[in-house]
Short mmCIF file of C-alpha atoms in Angstrom, two decimals:
data_model
loop_
_atom_site.label_atom_id
_atom_site.label_comp_id
_atom_site.label_asym_id
_atom_site.label_seq_id
_atom_site.Cartn_x
_atom_site.Cartn_y
_atom_site.Cartn_z
CA MET A 125 0.06 -0.03 -0.02
CA GLU A 126 1.57 3.26 -1.05
CA VAL A 127 0.47 6.81 -0.19
CA THR A 128 1.36 9.83 -2.45
CA LEU A 129 0.32 13.42 -1.78
CA HIS A 130 -0.82 15.69 -4.61
CA GLY A 131 -1.40 19.02 -3.03
CA GLU A 132 -4.33 18.64 -0.75
CA VAL A 133 -5.32 15.18 -2.29
CA ALA A 134 -3.92 12.01 -0.84
CA VAL A 135 -3.78 8.95 -3.14
CA ILE A 136 -3.65 5.49 -1.51
CA ALA A 137 -2.68 2.81 -4.05
CA THR A 138 -3.70 -0.61 -2.74
CA ASP A 139 -1.75 -3.75 -3.42
CA GLU A 140 -2.68 -6.72 -5.67
CA LYS A 141 -5.06 -8.13 -3.07
CA LEU A 142 -7.46 -6.28 -0.83
CA ASP A 143 -8.80 -8.81 1.54
CA ALA A 144 -9.15 -9.56 5.35
CA VAL A 145 -5.35 -9.76 5.56
CA VAL A 146 -4.79 -6.07 4.64
CA ALA A 147 -8.10 -4.36 5.27
CA PRO A 148 -7.18 -3.15 8.78
CA GLN A 149 -4.06 -1.53 7.22
CA LEU A 150 -6.23 0.46 4.78
CA LYS A 151 -8.64 1.69 7.43
CA GLU A 152 -5.72 2.67 9.73
CA THR A 153 -3.97 4.54 6.87
CA VAL A 154 -7.06 6.52 6.08
CA ARG A 155 -7.71 7.23 9.69
CA LYS A 156 -4.20 8.60 10.17
CA LEU A 157 -4.41 10.78 7.02
CA ALA A 158 -7.66 12.21 8.06
CA ASP A 159 -7.30 12.53 11.83
CA GLU A 160 -3.58 13.29 12.23
CA GLU A 161 -2.59 14.92 8.89
CA ASN A 162 -5.92 16.57 8.22
CA LYS A 163 -6.20 15.14 4.77
CA ARG A 164 -9.84 15.36 3.71
CA LYS A 165 -9.59 14.52 0.01
CA ILE A 166 -8.52 10.89 -0.46
CA ILE A 167 -8.55 8.78 -3.63
CA ILE A 168 -8.32 4.95 -3.27
CA ASP A 169 -6.43 3.72 -6.34
CA LEU A 170 -7.48 0.14 -7.06
CA GLY A 171 -5.62 0.14 -10.33
CA LYS A 172 -3.20 -2.63 -9.23
CA THR A 173 -5.74 -4.47 -7.16
CA LYS A 174 -6.74 -7.83 -9.02
CA PHE A 175 -8.70 -9.30 -6.12
CA ILE A 176 -10.98 -7.75 -3.56
CA ASP A 177 -13.39 -9.46 -1.19
CA SER A 178 -16.07 -8.31 1.20
CA SER A 179 -13.45 -7.49 3.87
CA GLY A 180 -11.85 -5.18 1.26
CA CYS A 181 -15.27 -3.64 0.68
CA GLY A 182 -15.80 -3.25 4.42
CA SER A 183 -12.49 -1.44 4.81
CA LEU A 184 -13.56 0.99 1.98
CA VAL A 185 -16.87 1.71 3.83
CA ALA A 186 -14.98 2.27 7.08
CA SER A 187 -12.72 4.65 5.25
CA LEU A 188 -15.62 6.49 3.85
CA ARG A 189 -17.13 6.73 7.26
CA VAL A 190 -13.99 8.25 8.72
CA LEU A 191 -13.78 10.82 5.98
CA THR A 192 -17.49 11.74 6.17
CA LYS A 193 -17.09 12.31 9.95
CA ASN A 194 -14.16 14.66 9.14
CA ARG A 195 -16.19 16.43 6.42
CA GLY A 196 -13.93 14.89 3.84
CA GLU A 197 -14.43 13.06 0.54
CA MET A 198 -13.40 9.71 -0.81
CA LYS A 199 -13.23 8.61 -4.44
CA ILE A 200 -12.40 5.24 -5.83
CA ALA A 201 -10.24 4.91 -8.97
CA GLY A 202 -9.42 2.24 -11.47
CA PRO A 203 -11.40 -0.66 -10.21
CA SER A 204 -10.89 -3.96 -12.09
CA ARG A 205 -13.81 -5.92 -13.62
CA GLN A 206 -13.84 -8.13 -10.57
CA ALA A 207 -14.02 -5.17 -8.24
CA LYS A 208 -16.80 -3.49 -10.28
CA SER A 209 -18.82 -6.70 -10.26
CA LEU A 210 -18.52 -7.00 -6.43
CA PHE A 211 -19.52 -3.38 -5.87
CA GLU A 212 -22.69 -4.00 -7.88
CA LEU A 213 -23.37 -7.31 -6.15
CA THR A 214 -23.05 -5.61 -2.67
CA ARG A 215 -24.85 -2.51 -4.01
CA LEU A 216 -21.82 -0.47 -2.96
CA ASP A 217 -21.71 1.07 -6.41
CA ARG A 218 -24.49 3.24 -5.11
CA VAL A 219 -22.45 4.25 -2.07
CA PHE A 220 -19.02 4.94 -3.56
CA GLU A 221 -17.96 7.60 -6.06
CA ILE A 222 -16.09 5.50 -8.69
CA PHE A 223 -13.91 6.73 -11.46
CA ALA A 224 -12.03 4.89 -14.30
CA ASP A 225 -8.67 6.33 -13.15
CA VAL A 226 -6.89 8.51 -10.69
CA GLU A 227 -6.82 11.46 -13.18
CA SER A 228 -10.61 11.56 -13.49
CA ALA A 229 -11.05 11.18 -9.72
CA MET A 230 -8.57 13.99 -9.14
CA ARG A 231 -10.48 16.31 -11.52
CA SER A 232 -13.72 15.64 -9.82
CA PHE A 233 -12.51 17.34 -6.58
CA ARG A 234 -12.06 20.61 -8.41
CA MET B 124 -8.57 -33.86 -19.35
CA SER B 125 -11.05 -36.72 -19.48
CA THR B 126 -14.54 -35.93 -18.39
CA LYS B 127 -14.51 -39.11 -16.19
CA GLU B 128 -11.83 -37.58 -13.92
CA LYS B 129 -12.58 -36.46 -10.51
CA VAL B 130 -10.35 -34.89 -7.85
CA ALA B 131 -10.83 -34.17 -4.19
CA VAL B 132 -8.40 -32.36 -1.94
CA THR B 133 -8.88 -32.04 1.91
CA ILE B 134 -6.85 -29.51 3.86
CA ASP B 135 -6.81 -29.26 7.75
CA ALA B 136 -5.73 -25.80 8.60
CA PRO B 137 -5.83 -23.39 11.59
CA ALA B 138 -8.73 -20.93 11.42
CA SER B 139 -6.30 -18.11 10.82
CA LEU B 140 -6.05 -15.28 8.24
CA VAL B 141 -2.42 -16.21 8.02
CA VAL B 142 -3.22 -19.19 5.92
CA LEU B 143 -6.16 -17.51 3.97
CA ARG B 144 -4.12 -16.50 0.95
CA PRO B 145 -2.01 -19.62 0.57
CA ILE B 146 -5.05 -21.85 0.71
CA ARG B 147 -7.16 -19.60 -1.46
CA MET B 148 -4.30 -19.64 -4.03
CA LEU B 149 -4.28 -23.48 -3.92
CA VAL B 150 -8.02 -23.53 -4.77
CA ARG B 151 -7.50 -21.05 -7.51
CA GLU B 152 -4.60 -23.08 -8.99
CA LEU B 153 -6.71 -26.22 -8.88
CA LEU B 154 -9.53 -24.52 -10.81
CA ASP B 155 -7.05 -22.97 -13.19
CA GLN B 156 -5.70 -26.35 -14.01
CA TRP B 157 -9.10 -28.01 -14.17
CA LEU B 158 -10.72 -25.40 -16.41
CA SER B 159 -9.12 -23.35 -19.18
CA VAL B 160 -8.54 -20.18 -17.23
CA GLU B 161 -8.38 -18.04 -20.33
CA GLU B 162 -11.99 -18.93 -21.14
CA HIS B 163 -13.26 -19.11 -17.67
CA ALA B 164 -11.40 -16.32 -15.89
CA GLU B 165 -14.57 -14.76 -14.42
CA PHE B 166 -15.74 -18.12 -12.95
CA VAL B 167 -12.41 -18.72 -11.40
CA ASP B 168 -12.43 -15.19 -9.93
CA ASP B 169 -15.87 -15.85 -8.55
CA MET B 170 -14.92 -18.97 -6.88
CA GLU B 171 -11.76 -17.50 -5.44
CA LEU B 172 -14.09 -14.85 -3.93
CA VAL B 173 -16.57 -17.46 -2.55
CA PHE B 174 -13.67 -19.33 -0.92
CA SER B 175 -12.28 -16.17 0.64
CA GLU B 176 -15.73 -15.25 2.09
CA ALA B 177 -16.42 -18.63 3.64
CA PHE B 178 -12.90 -19.10 5.11
CA THR B 179 -12.76 -15.45 6.43
CA ASN B 180 -16.32 -15.82 8.01
CA ILE B 181 -15.23 -18.92 9.92
CA CYS B 182 -11.94 -17.36 11.11
CA ARG B 183 -13.86 -14.28 12.43
CA HIS B 184 -17.21 -15.63 13.70
CA ALA B 185 -16.81 -19.30 14.53
CA TYR B 186 -13.79 -18.71 16.74
CA PRO B 187 -14.19 -15.17 18.08
CA ASP B 188 -12.13 -15.74 21.24
CA ARG B 189 -10.09 -18.91 20.82
CA ASP B 190 -7.96 -20.70 18.26
CA GLY B 191 -9.67 -23.29 16.11
CA GLU B 192 -9.39 -25.55 13.17
CA ILE B 193 -10.98 -25.68 9.68
CA ARG B 194 -11.24 -28.63 7.42
CA VAL B 195 -11.68 -27.70 3.82
CA THR B 196 -12.63 -30.09 1.14
CA VAL B 197 -12.55 -29.17 -2.58
CA GLU B 198 -14.10 -31.67 -4.97
CA LEU B 199 -14.17 -31.21 -8.82
CA ASP B 200 -15.60 -33.48 -11.44
CA SER B 201 -16.69 -32.83 -15.05
CA ASN B 202 -19.80 -30.97 -13.92
CA ARG B 203 -19.46 -29.43 -10.55
CA LEU B 204 -17.28 -27.74 -7.89
CA GLU B 205 -18.07 -28.69 -4.37
CA LEU B 206 -16.61 -26.76 -1.42
CA ARG B 207 -17.06 -27.98 2.12
CA PHE B 208 -15.94 -26.21 5.29
CA GLU B 209 -16.02 -27.87 8.75
CA ASP B 210 -15.47 -26.21 11.95
CA THR B 211 -15.96 -26.79 15.66
CA GLY B 212 -16.74 -23.17 16.59
CA VAL B 213 -19.75 -21.11 17.21
CA GLY B 214 -22.56 -21.74 14.74
CA PHE B 215 -24.89 -19.26 13.11
CA ASP B 216 -28.24 -18.85 11.38
CA PRO B 217 -27.65 -17.97 7.72
CA GLU B 218 -31.28 -16.80 7.44
CA SER B 219 -30.54 -14.08 9.92
CA VAL B 220 -28.11 -12.33 7.68
CA PRO B 221 -29.77 -9.38 5.86
CA ASP B 222 -29.04 -8.32 2.34
CA PRO B 223 -26.80 -5.24 1.95
CA ASP B 224 -28.65 -1.96 2.12
CA PRO B 225 -27.02 0.90 0.30
CA ALA B 226 -29.04 3.48 2.43
CA SER B 227 -27.09 2.31 5.41
CA PRO B 228 -23.91 0.57 4.29
CA GLY B 229 -22.20 -1.50 6.85
CA VAL B 230 -18.53 -2.33 7.25
CA SER B 231 -19.35 -6.03 7.37
CA GLY B 232 -22.21 -8.56 6.42
CA TYR B 233 -21.55 -8.80 2.74
CA GLY B 234 -19.83 -12.20 2.76
CA TRP B 235 -22.96 -14.33 3.07
CA CYS B 236 -24.70 -12.33 0.34
CA ILE B 237 -21.78 -13.09 -2.04
CA ILE B 238 -21.81 -16.74 -1.18
CA ARG B 239 -25.55 -17.02 -1.79
CA GLU B 240 -25.34 -15.22 -5.11
CA LYS B 241 -22.36 -16.99 -6.53
CA THR B 242 -23.29 -20.55 -5.75
CA ASP B 243 -26.11 -22.76 -7.12
CA ARG B 244 -26.60 -24.64 -3.83
CA TRP B 245 -25.58 -24.06 -0.30
CA SER B 246 -26.28 -25.58 3.00
CA TYR B 247 -25.25 -24.94 6.60
CA TYR B 248 -25.89 -27.25 9.44
CA SER B 249 -24.58 -28.54 12.74
CA ASP B 250 -24.28 -32.28 13.42
CA GLY B 251 -25.36 -32.03 17.11
CA ARG B 252 -21.72 -33.11 18.09
CA GLY B 253 -20.13 -29.71 17.84
CA ARG B 254 -19.28 -29.68 14.23
CA ASN B 255 -20.61 -27.14 11.74
CA PHE B 256 -20.69 -27.67 8.01
CA LEU B 257 -20.93 -25.26 5.26
CA GLU B 258 -21.37 -26.98 1.88
CA LEU B 259 -21.31 -25.02 -1.41
CA SER B 260 -22.03 -26.46 -4.98
CA VAL B 261 -21.50 -24.79 -8.18
CA ARG B 262 -22.01 -26.06 -11.72
CA LEU B 263 -18.85 -25.65 -13.80
CA PRO B 264 -19.05 -23.60 -17.00
CA GLN B 265 -19.49 -25.60 -20.09
CA GLY B 266 -16.64 -26.46 -22.42
CA ARG B 267 -13.92 -27.33 -19.96
#
């Protein structure tokens, strides 16, 4: 998991797998960025993530909650076919703001 | 591969997320070999997901405050994939798990919805002697 800062926007690039093994790490990363570094605009870049399960989805919902509490925004970028299918099945496609890539997500903040 | 062939693999493992990925990968590799992954990539992805949900649920909910074991059995024949999970932890009522509600999204509770949606048949029962069984059955895509 890699965090890069682009002005006031933080981009978190997740690894190849987003499952129960790493879900706590994503939640903690977002919490630290929002609570301790006052970052309120966060993009979760799923571009490298080939596998996501419900624990990964849960960590995205938890991250969204943290940001909403801090009056922030979270966007999801670059989901794979598998991720998009899972978001539809869990109806989280109606909850998340989803973009094809990081650039589109970045533009949506302006 | 002949359509008469059948394979069954049983794994006894700790109910721990430490072994989730290695065993999930084994199931995926087995399916990759059994099917033509190029033609059936979406099916293999779905079954990897189903396995992940079932195994993670048992780790989290069957053994909330103690170590435990899971026995996983994977069976493949020319028509079907059968996945069986046995544990000796706390049982649960699958009918009590609600469908996800986008008006009030939760941080958990999606796993059982995924299992129900991605399998043809499922059953969950306890044998009265402390063992719980989750049995999942899925028809293989045609043309393997």
